Amino acid sequence: MKRRILVFLLVFLIWMVEAQAELEVRFLDVGEADCTILTCDGETMIVDGGAPATSDYLYSLIRNTLKLQEVRYLVSTHPHDDHIGGIPAVLNAVPVGAVLTPVLDWESSAFYAMMQYAERQGAPVLVPSEGDQFTLGNAVVTVLHCWPDAWTTNDMCIVLRVEYGQTSFLLMGDAEYTSEYMILDSGLPVQSTVLKVGHHGSSTSTTREFLEAVQPSIAVISCGKDNVHGHPHQEVLDNLESAHAAVYRTDQLGTITARSDGESVWMTWEQAGNRAIPETETDVSEAAYIGNKRSRKYHEPDCPSVKEMNPDNAVYFESAADAAAMGYVPCGRCKP
């Protein structure tokens, strides 16, 4: 009897270890923007933070749903608002081990807030180099591209390849075809099981030559439903079909999650289809400032702009720092 119990406990412990040994890659449904959360063996990396309007949802997801205690790496692939807008909210929500960015200076309120909160935490802000490697649990992350002096902001992009066992994920950010050819010329390994398609499926990325090298089985596209850019472009969808990659889109499926046990990858999704992004819950009676979701400005409660505001656009903050972390800027009437 004792032997049976010991065998059972041993099998259970092995099962527990194997169950925990998993890479989860969550491609968030953030509309025409980008945010990916990777968790491997208890360690988390967040790549981009969506647009400023994503901030409240992302803060709540990290604190209340995922209940993260720490983010080991926070990556700003490049400083466009649809990628960096929610990053200050991450830094406001949880301690961050290191921030990776292609540039250390950029003219935007979101970038300033990112640097401010990183400094407040004491989190180092680093510009990586091509070929740099680091670990996330048992996964190995390789920087395939980082071009601070690129001619376009999209091509500044930090491109990451995450290898876990026999599976791999290639996260392209908004890198365009010039970056793709540079990556191919670098000689670094690019073949990947899952391709996070560049630039929301724009025809400026995902060339046939690049796909021939990557050979993805699965392609994920983050884009907004009925977006004005027409993403994903038909040319890219045709290229992916020719590459025999199964395509998953956040505008159709909502948040998409890929899981790997090191040997295979399986996909799940929410079928949410750009669900409404909730605001963080702040007691109105405790609010020191009132933000306007439409203008992305925050006001003192007695500001005339508050009386003129549509109540449906109001969001409440306990401090100016919280408002700034969510990508809001001060009102010029009450806070000149």
XYZ file of C-alpha atoms in Angstrom:
336
model
C 0.000 0.000 0.000
C 2.797 2.403 0.955
C 4.605 1.584 -2.279
C 1.488 2.391 -4.302
C 1.168 5.705 -2.501
C 4.835 6.541 -3.185
C 4.456 5.653 -6.868
C 1.316 7.777 -7.063
C 3.067 10.731 -5.418
C 6.034 10.384 -7.773
C 3.773 10.316 -10.837
C 1.844 13.290 -9.469
C 5.015 15.299 -8.889
C 6.252 14.536 -12.406
C 2.875 15.609 -13.789
C 3.024 18.841 -11.776
C 6.499 19.689 -13.100
C 5.441 18.976 -16.684
C 2.228 20.968 -16.256
C 4.151 24.004 -15.054
C 6.757 23.706 -17.809
C 4.816 25.635 -20.404
C 5.151 28.766 -22.507
C 1.979 30.817 -22.858
C 1.830 33.625 -25.410
C -1.242 35.818 -25.127
C -1.955 38.119 -28.095
C -4.337 40.665 -26.617
C -7.383 41.990 -28.414
C -6.490 45.698 -28.280
C -7.972 46.848 -31.568
C -5.682 48.455 -34.139
C -2.701 48.210 -31.796
C -0.330 45.641 -30.355
C 0.272 43.965 -26.985
C 1.623 40.481 -26.272
C 2.099 38.858 -22.863
C 4.447 35.871 -22.597
C 4.704 33.718 -19.476
C 7.153 30.842 -19.151
C 7.843 28.834 -16.017
C 6.506 31.617 -13.806
C 8.352 34.501 -15.522
C 6.598 37.148 -17.614
C 7.581 39.384 -20.515
C 5.258 41.985 -22.027
C 5.915 43.162 -25.573
C 4.268 46.525 -26.316
C 1.288 47.957 -24.480
C -1.287 48.884 -27.092
C -2.632 52.398 -27.612
C -3.319 54.900 -24.793
C -6.944 53.709 -24.704
C -5.657 50.245 -23.770
C -4.105 51.513 -20.530
C -7.041 50.980 -18.198
C -7.777 47.493 -19.527
C -4.123 46.470 -19.358
C -3.694 47.754 -15.804
C -6.778 45.826 -14.669
C -5.716 42.667 -16.538
C -2.290 42.669 -14.877
C -3.490 43.497 -11.371
C -6.886 41.803 -11.144
C -7.040 38.999 -13.717
C -3.502 37.704 -14.172
C -2.462 38.904 -10.706
C 1.137 39.347 -11.819
C 3.668 40.092 -9.096
C 6.460 41.099 -11.461
C 7.222 41.561 -15.138
C 10.790 40.505 -15.818
C 11.059 42.247 -19.210
C 8.941 45.024 -20.690
C 9.630 45.643 -24.374
C 8.730 48.764 -26.315
C 9.357 47.558 -29.856
C 9.209 51.139 -31.197
C 7.704 54.424 -29.979
C 4.475 54.646 -31.985
C 1.438 55.347 -29.794
C -0.398 52.168 -30.824
C 2.461 50.149 -29.315
C 3.754 52.302 -26.470
C 0.536 53.969 -25.275
C -0.263 51.437 -22.536
C 3.297 50.765 -21.381
C 3.183 53.422 -18.609
C 0.187 51.539 -17.175
C 2.297 48.372 -16.923
C 4.986 50.255 -15.027
C 2.328 51.705 -12.762
C 0.789 48.281 -12.113
C 3.727 46.037 -11.281
C 7.522 46.028 -10.705
C 9.517 45.577 -13.909
C 12.976 44.020 -14.073
C 14.151 45.794 -17.244
C 12.703 47.915 -20.044
C 13.945 47.367 -23.605
C 13.512 50.122 -26.180
C 15.225 51.030 -29.479
C 15.626 54.691 -28.395
C 16.181 56.512 -25.109
C 14.525 59.765 -26.155
C 11.271 60.409 -28.000
C 8.783 63.282 -28.127
C 5.560 61.854 -26.732
C 3.739 61.924 -23.397
C 3.570 58.111 -23.317
C 7.322 57.779 -23.836
C 7.994 60.392 -21.160
C 5.682 58.551 -18.747
C 7.425 55.240 -19.509
C 10.829 56.722 -18.705
C 9.477 58.495 -15.609
C 7.943 55.346 -14.119
C 10.975 53.233 -15.001
C 13.185 55.740 -13.188
C 10.847 55.787 -10.192
C 11.061 51.976 -9.966
C 14.773 51.903 -10.583
C 14.177 49.621 -13.578
C 17.042 49.840 -16.079
C 16.118 51.069 -19.568
C 18.260 49.340 -22.190
C 18.771 49.522 -25.948
C 19.500 45.931 -27.041
C 21.774 44.887 -29.882
C 21.266 42.388 -32.650
C 22.142 38.925 -31.409
C 21.591 39.638 -27.715
C 20.057 36.726 -25.816
C 18.329 36.323 -22.481
C 16.131 33.726 -20.820
C 12.493 33.765 -19.808
C 12.098 30.699 -17.625
C 13.345 27.874 -19.848
C 12.703 29.855 -23.025
C 15.549 31.585 -24.851
C 14.828 35.038 -26.293
C 17.022 36.348 -29.137
C 17.046 39.927 -30.412
C 16.996 39.572 -34.197
C 16.725 43.271 -34.975
C 17.040 46.689 -33.353
C 17.843 49.655 -35.588
C 17.729 52.958 -33.635
C 18.893 55.012 -36.635
C 16.389 53.554 -39.089
C 14.908 55.796 -41.765
C 11.378 55.004 -40.569
C 10.078 54.553 -37.028
C 8.627 51.142 -37.901
C 12.050 49.856 -38.927
C 13.564 50.904 -35.586
C 11.667 47.917 -34.299
C 12.950 45.399 -31.790
C 12.222 41.971 -33.290
C 12.336 38.983 -30.948
C 12.498 35.237 -31.490
C 11.430 33.139 -28.502
C 12.581 29.516 -28.553
C 11.026 26.967 -26.213
C 12.074 23.378 -26.743
C 11.356 22.477 -30.356
C 8.890 25.349 -30.804
C 9.534 29.031 -31.488
C 7.728 32.356 -31.774
C 8.776 35.295 -33.948
C 7.458 38.695 -32.787
C 7.848 41.240 -35.587
C 6.325 44.408 -34.105
C 5.903 46.855 -37.015
C 9.144 45.909 -38.787
C 8.817 46.365 -42.553
C 10.406 44.666 -45.553
C 13.744 46.497 -45.206
C 14.087 45.064 -41.702
C 13.045 41.630 -42.952
C 15.876 41.594 -45.492
C 18.332 42.823 -42.840
C 17.250 39.978 -40.537
C 17.736 37.443 -43.338
C 21.197 38.873 -44.059
C 22.190 38.652 -40.375
C 22.456 34.872 -40.496
C 20.538 34.522 -37.223
C 17.961 31.688 -37.100
C 14.486 32.843 -38.118
C 12.523 29.620 -38.642
C 9.554 29.766 -36.256
C 6.445 27.780 -35.451
C 4.363 30.908 -34.824
C 4.800 34.220 -36.630
C 3.383 37.373 -35.084
C 2.806 39.114 -38.419
C 4.502 42.489 -38.834
C 2.711 45.836 -38.922
C -0.820 44.487 -38.300
C -0.800 42.652 -41.635
C 0.221 45.640 -43.750
C 1.607 44.991 -47.230
C 4.767 46.836 -46.131
C 5.771 43.619 -44.321
C 5.627 39.817 -44.634
C 7.315 39.329 -47.965
C 7.303 35.945 -49.655
C 11.087 35.710 -49.281
C 10.797 36.252 -45.542
C 8.045 33.675 -45.186
C 10.105 31.130 -47.091
C 12.800 31.479 -44.437
C 10.485 31.584 -41.407
C 8.252 28.686 -42.542
C 5.536 29.402 -39.950
C 2.809 26.867 -39.273
C 0.732 29.544 -37.538
C 0.404 33.290 -38.171
C -1.211 35.746 -35.738
C -2.364 39.201 -36.837
C -3.250 41.926 -34.330
C -5.610 44.423 -35.949
C -8.820 46.329 -35.297
C -12.185 45.390 -36.697
C -13.023 47.458 -39.814
C -9.876 49.549 -39.289
C -9.285 52.525 -41.594
C -5.993 51.064 -42.877
C -7.649 47.978 -44.316
C -5.373 45.662 -42.300
C -4.666 42.898 -42.960
C -3.994 43.575 -46.635
C -5.020 40.923 -49.114
C -1.458 40.629 -50.435
C -0.268 39.498 -47.012
C -3.139 37.036 -46.616
C -2.259 35.611 -50.033
C 1.401 35.286 -49.027
C 0.441 33.488 -45.824
C -1.861 31.144 -47.727
C 0.969 30.331 -50.131
C 3.166 29.594 -47.107
C 0.481 27.202 -45.768
C 0.250 29.108 -42.472
C -2.964 28.947 -40.458
C -4.068 32.552 -39.816
C -5.534 33.773 -36.512
C -6.773 37.387 -36.268
C -7.685 39.370 -33.163
C -10.337 41.346 -35.086
C -12.167 38.066 -35.684
C -11.297 35.976 -32.619
C -10.563 38.432 -29.810
C -7.604 37.653 -27.557
C -5.658 34.690 -28.963
C -3.536 32.441 -26.746
C -0.828 30.079 -27.942
C 0.562 27.450 -25.573
C 3.632 25.331 -26.059
C 4.876 22.313 -24.125
C 8.157 22.469 -26.018
C 7.065 19.967 -28.626
C 3.810 21.316 -30.036
C 1.693 24.485 -30.007
C -2.052 24.658 -29.543
C -4.290 27.707 -29.941
C -7.316 29.013 -28.059
C -9.252 32.256 -28.361
C -12.020 34.209 -26.684
C -14.350 34.809 -29.639
C -14.735 38.289 -28.146
C -14.212 40.281 -31.319
C -12.963 43.618 -30.021
C -14.955 43.616 -26.842
C -15.239 46.887 -24.973
C -12.102 47.667 -22.995
C -13.150 48.321 -19.379
C -11.762 51.157 -17.317
C -10.076 50.538 -14.000
C -12.494 50.751 -11.109
C -11.927 53.838 -8.968
C -14.460 54.963 -6.392
C -15.918 58.249 -7.662
C -15.982 59.655 -4.131
C -12.216 59.085 -3.850
C -11.357 60.515 -7.268
C -8.982 63.460 -7.230
C -9.127 63.862 -11.016
C -11.612 63.104 -13.767
C -10.405 62.045 -17.189
C -12.132 62.294 -20.530
C -11.778 59.071 -22.523
C -12.403 60.979 -25.741
C -9.873 63.812 -25.317
C -7.443 61.774 -23.145
C -7.156 64.774 -20.774
C -7.635 64.779 -16.996
C -9.304 67.545 -14.978
C -9.865 68.690 -11.439
C -13.452 67.872 -10.371
C -14.568 71.531 -10.433
C -13.116 72.222 -13.897
C -15.706 73.690 -16.321
C -14.708 71.008 -18.824
C -16.085 68.329 -16.474
C -19.551 69.912 -16.609
C -19.362 69.951 -20.401
C -18.193 66.338 -20.565
C -20.433 63.488 -21.691
C -20.766 61.327 -18.527
C -20.146 58.219 -20.616
C -16.634 59.519 -21.331
C -15.673 60.057 -17.676
C -13.000 57.971 -15.962
C -11.801 58.617 -12.428
C -8.282 58.746 -10.985
C -6.961 58.898 -7.445
C -3.913 60.954 -8.430
C -2.376 62.897 -11.304
C 0.342 60.227 -11.467
C -2.273 57.520 -12.067
C -3.819 59.624 -14.847
C -0.441 60.211 -16.494
C 0.388 56.515 -16.256
C -2.757 55.746 -18.219
C -1.650 58.114 -20.998
C -3.819 61.091 -20.008
C -2.459 64.653 -20.172
C -3.433 67.593 -17.918
C -6.219 69.931 -18.960
C -5.080 73.431 -19.942
C -8.029 75.143 -18.244
C -7.732 73.841 -14.685
C -4.106 72.633 -14.773
C -2.196 75.097 -16.994
